[in-house]
Short mmCIF file of C-alpha atoms and ligand atoms in Angstrom, two decimals:
data_model
loop_
_atom_site.label_atom_id
_atom_site.label_comp_id
_atom_site.label_asym_id
_atom_site.label_seq_id
_atom_site.Cartn_x
_atom_site.Cartn_y
_atom_site.Cartn_z
CA MET A 1 -31.55 49.44 -25.33
CA THR A 2 -29.29 49.48 -27.10
CA ALA A 3 -29.25 47.01 -30.35
CA PRO A 4 -26.86 44.18 -30.68
CA SER A 5 -23.92 45.07 -32.59
CA PRO A 6 -24.26 42.71 -36.29
CA LEU A 7 -22.75 39.63 -36.51
CA SER A 8 -19.20 40.19 -38.35
CA LEU A 9 -18.57 36.81 -40.33
CA GLY A 10 -15.96 35.37 -42.36
CA VAL A 11 -17.29 32.69 -44.30
CA LEU A 12 -15.18 29.67 -45.98
CA VAL A 13 -15.68 28.41 -49.17
CA SER A 14 -14.84 25.98 -51.93
CA GLY A 15 -17.12 25.20 -54.32
CA VAL A 16 -21.17 26.32 -55.69
CA GLY A 17 -22.16 29.20 -52.45
CA SER A 18 -25.22 28.52 -52.19
CA ASN A 19 -25.79 28.63 -48.99
CA LEU A 20 -23.13 31.54 -48.82
CA GLN A 21 -26.22 33.33 -51.38
CA ALA A 22 -28.85 32.90 -48.48
CA ILE A 23 -26.70 34.34 -46.32
CA LEU A 24 -25.73 37.47 -48.10
CA ASP A 25 -29.41 37.25 -49.84
CA ALA A 26 -30.91 37.23 -46.19
CA VAL A 27 -27.66 40.52 -45.31
CA GLY A 28 -29.29 42.57 -48.55
CA ALA A 29 -33.25 42.00 -47.24
CA GLY A 30 -32.28 43.71 -43.95
CA THR A 31 -33.26 40.25 -42.72
CA LEU A 32 -29.92 38.95 -41.17
CA ASN A 33 -27.80 41.78 -38.59
CA ALA A 34 -25.16 40.67 -39.80
CA GLN A 35 -21.97 41.48 -42.06
CA VAL A 36 -20.19 39.29 -44.58
CA LYS A 37 -16.55 40.66 -43.94
CA VAL A 38 -14.35 38.43 -46.21
CA VAL A 39 -15.22 35.43 -48.37
CA ILE A 40 -12.10 32.84 -48.58
CA ALA A 41 -11.95 29.66 -51.14
CA ASN A 42 -9.61 27.10 -50.87
CA ARG A 43 -10.06 26.90 -54.33
CA ALA A 44 -9.64 29.24 -57.46
CA GLY A 45 -12.58 29.67 -59.44
CA ALA A 46 -14.96 28.41 -56.69
CA PRO A 47 -18.04 30.09 -58.16
CA ALA A 48 -18.62 31.50 -54.14
CA LEU A 49 -16.10 33.38 -54.86
CA ASP A 50 -17.94 35.40 -57.94
CA ARG A 51 -21.28 35.35 -55.75
CA ALA A 52 -19.31 37.68 -52.80
CA ARG A 53 -17.84 39.73 -55.75
CA ARG A 54 -20.80 40.46 -56.70
CA ALA A 55 -22.28 41.51 -53.67
CA ASP A 56 -19.20 43.65 -52.68
CA ILE A 57 -17.54 41.38 -50.68
CA ARG A 58 -14.07 40.50 -50.17
CA ALA A 59 -13.56 37.53 -52.12
CA LEU A 60 -10.05 35.62 -51.28
CA THR A 61 -8.49 32.50 -52.76
CA ILE A 62 -6.00 30.74 -50.28
CA PRO A 63 -5.25 27.04 -52.21
CA HIS A 64 -4.44 24.84 -49.29
CA THR A 65 -2.02 23.04 -52.43
CA GLU A 66 0.56 25.92 -52.30
CA PHE A 67 1.17 25.28 -48.19
CA SER A 68 3.57 22.67 -46.81
CA SER A 69 0.75 21.37 -43.93
CA ARG A 70 -2.35 22.08 -42.84
CA GLU A 71 -0.77 23.87 -39.73
CA ALA A 72 0.54 26.53 -42.24
CA PHE A 73 -2.52 26.61 -44.80
CA ASP A 74 -5.16 27.57 -41.15
CA ARG A 75 -2.34 30.05 -40.35
CA ALA A 76 -3.18 32.11 -43.25
CA LEU A 77 -6.68 31.67 -43.43
CA VAL A 78 -6.41 32.81 -39.09
CA SER A 79 -4.68 35.37 -40.65
CA ALA A 80 -7.18 36.62 -43.20
CA LEU A 81 -10.14 36.32 -40.83
CA ARG A 82 -8.67 38.24 -38.77
CA GLU A 83 -7.03 40.81 -40.94
CA ALA A 84 -11.04 41.20 -41.74
CA GLU A 85 -12.29 41.90 -38.32
CA VAL A 86 -14.78 38.48 -38.44
CA ASN A 87 -15.90 37.08 -34.58
CA TRP A 88 -18.00 33.83 -36.14
CA VAL A 89 -16.32 31.74 -38.58
CA VAL A 90 -19.08 30.58 -41.26
CA LEU A 91 -18.23 26.61 -43.03
CA ALA A 92 -20.13 27.32 -46.12
CA GLY A 93 -19.01 24.21 -48.52
CA PHE A 94 -15.35 24.27 -46.77
CA MET A 95 -14.21 21.01 -47.37
CA ARG A 96 -11.30 20.30 -45.62
CA VAL A 97 -10.73 19.82 -41.32
CA LEU A 98 -9.27 22.32 -39.13
CA THR A 99 -5.86 22.11 -37.00
CA PRO A 100 -6.62 22.42 -33.70
CA GLU A 101 -5.10 26.17 -33.66
CA PHE A 102 -7.34 27.22 -36.15
CA LEU A 103 -10.68 26.08 -33.77
CA ALA A 104 -8.63 27.86 -31.03
CA ALA A 105 -7.87 31.08 -32.70
CA PHE A 106 -11.83 31.40 -32.76
CA ALA A 107 -12.82 29.27 -30.33
CA GLY A 108 -16.66 28.23 -29.64
CA ARG A 109 -17.28 30.82 -32.94
CA ILE A 110 -16.93 28.33 -35.15
CA ILE A 111 -20.32 26.85 -37.26
CA ASN A 112 -21.09 24.38 -40.36
CA ILE A 113 -23.66 23.00 -42.04
CA HIS A 114 -23.84 19.38 -43.16
CA PRO A 115 -26.68 17.97 -45.35
CA SER A 116 -27.81 15.47 -42.83
CA LEU A 117 -29.63 14.75 -39.43
CA LEU A 118 -26.07 14.16 -37.80
CA PRO A 119 -24.65 12.06 -36.26
CA ALA A 120 -25.84 9.74 -39.22
CA PHE A 121 -24.01 9.86 -43.05
CA PRO A 122 -21.48 12.43 -41.57
CA GLY A 123 -18.52 13.20 -44.62
CA VAL A 124 -18.90 13.62 -48.17
CA ASP A 125 -21.54 12.46 -50.34
CA ALA A 126 -24.28 12.28 -47.39
CA ALA A 127 -27.77 12.41 -49.95
CA LYS A 128 -26.26 9.52 -51.39
CA GLN A 129 -25.41 7.58 -48.07
CA ALA A 130 -28.81 8.36 -46.85
CA LEU A 131 -30.37 7.28 -50.74
CA ALA A 132 -28.41 4.14 -50.30
CA TYR A 133 -29.39 3.02 -47.04
CA GLY A 134 -32.73 3.85 -48.03
CA VAL A 135 -33.72 6.11 -44.89
CA LYS A 136 -37.22 7.90 -45.64
CA LEU A 137 -36.19 10.97 -43.17
CA THR A 138 -33.09 13.01 -43.79
CA GLY A 139 -32.48 17.13 -43.63
CA CYS A 140 -29.47 18.75 -42.75
CA THR A 141 -27.85 19.58 -39.34
CA VAL A 142 -25.94 23.37 -38.21
CA HIS A 143 -23.61 22.61 -36.09
CA PHE A 144 -20.09 23.95 -33.64
CA VAL A 145 -17.08 22.94 -35.19
CA ASP A 146 -14.70 20.55 -33.08
CA ARG A 147 -11.38 18.14 -34.44
CA GLY A 148 -13.47 15.57 -35.79
CA VAL A 149 -15.66 15.34 -38.90
CA ASP A 150 -19.34 17.00 -38.40
CA SER A 151 -19.12 16.03 -34.96
CA GLY A 152 -19.33 18.84 -33.47
CA LYS A 153 -21.90 19.94 -30.95
CA ILE A 154 -25.55 20.32 -32.33
CA ILE A 155 -27.12 23.67 -33.10
CA ALA A 156 -30.24 23.13 -35.08
CA GLN A 157 -31.81 20.30 -37.68
CA ARG A 158 -34.12 20.18 -40.04
CA ALA A 159 -36.48 17.41 -41.52
CA VAL A 160 -36.43 16.92 -45.35
CA PRO A 161 -38.56 13.23 -46.26
CA VAL A 162 -37.00 11.48 -49.29
CA GLU A 163 -39.56 10.29 -51.89
CA THR A 164 -39.92 6.74 -53.60
CA SER A 165 -38.64 8.74 -56.90
CA ASP A 166 -35.68 10.53 -55.69
CA ASP A 167 -32.77 10.18 -57.03
CA LEU A 168 -29.36 12.41 -55.72
CA SER A 169 -30.37 15.40 -57.49
CA SER A 170 -33.87 15.97 -56.65
CA LEU A 171 -33.19 15.11 -52.69
CA SER A 172 -30.06 17.18 -53.06
CA ALA A 173 -32.42 19.75 -53.94
CA ARG A 174 -34.56 19.89 -51.56
CA ILE A 175 -31.91 19.59 -48.94
CA HIS A 176 -30.06 22.43 -49.60
CA ALA A 177 -33.45 23.93 -49.93
CA ALA A 178 -34.21 23.71 -45.74
CA GLU A 179 -30.01 24.73 -46.00
CA HIS A 180 -30.83 27.57 -46.57
CA GLU A 181 -33.42 28.66 -44.61
CA LEU A 182 -31.93 26.61 -41.66
CA PHE A 183 -28.09 28.37 -42.07
CA VAL A 184 -29.57 31.97 -41.72
CA ASP A 185 -32.22 30.59 -39.04
CA VAL A 186 -29.52 29.91 -36.98
CA LEU A 187 -27.03 33.03 -38.04
CA ARG A 188 -30.34 34.71 -37.15
CA GLU A 189 -30.58 33.09 -33.49
CA ILE A 190 -26.48 34.12 -32.98
CA ALA A 191 -26.79 37.50 -33.41
CA ALA A 192 -30.09 38.23 -30.94
CA GLY A 193 -27.72 36.23 -29.06
CA ARG A 194 -29.79 33.05 -27.92
CA VAL A 195 -27.07 30.77 -29.77
CA VAL A 196 -23.55 32.00 -28.15
CA PRO A 197 -20.27 30.71 -28.56
CA PHE A 198 -19.74 27.17 -27.78
CA GLU A 199 -18.00 26.44 -24.82
CA ALA A 200 -15.81 22.76 -24.36
C1 GRF B 1 -24.14 21.94 -48.72
O1 GRF B 1 -24.86 20.97 -48.80
C2 GRF B 1 -23.25 21.82 -47.22
O2 GRF B 1 -24.06 20.97 -46.44
C3 GRF B 1 -21.58 21.36 -47.84
O3 GRF B 1 -21.53 21.35 -48.47
C4 GRF B 1 -22.72 22.24 -49.68
C5 GRF B 1 -22.54 23.37 -50.37
O4 GRF B 1 -23.05 23.43 -50.71
N1 GRF B 1 -20.90 21.18 -46.07
P1 GRF B 1 -22.93 25.04 -51.24
O5 GRF B 1 -21.81 25.55 -52.25
O6 GRF B 1 -23.29 26.24 -50.04
O7 GRF B 1 -24.41 25.50 -52.66
#
């Protein structure tokens, strides 16, 4: 039996890039059968871009503010991802909703990570929402991306306890640590063919 070929990943980011780092570290350590072909940020100066460059990975900025429409921005993303010969798209803290056109270009092969146990607390500030609600358990979710906000089919979740002493910073740190493990675990499942592209 021949070994499965590595995943060709395009990672979209907007900020810090700690999830991107977890993926790069797993690839570097040989524990994830994948190549990160390109990292694209919609914000110039996103620290995630430096993480990519440090790992010798192509890092592009495509600022959404320079496009007259969502569609035009997404077409630029698709073209950069296609040029890099990406076959799975990973949203790692990417703060833009994608158009149907983008979704069709990588049909069923786009995944996102979200810092809550969906369907609880979608959208921004999920950890803040969890603290405000007073839940005792939150976590993180990796899901396929659809037209909604954090509404696609769930692939995997990990629970994280909320301690009475938690503030936003301590809870966010605990969720982030769980995210790093979960994201890489899901990508390993995809690389092994145990998670397959989502068919609508
Ligand atoms: C993560 O909490 C992720 O779930 C959310 O955005 C955050 C990105 O963090 N979508 P980082 O940039 O990977 O550190």
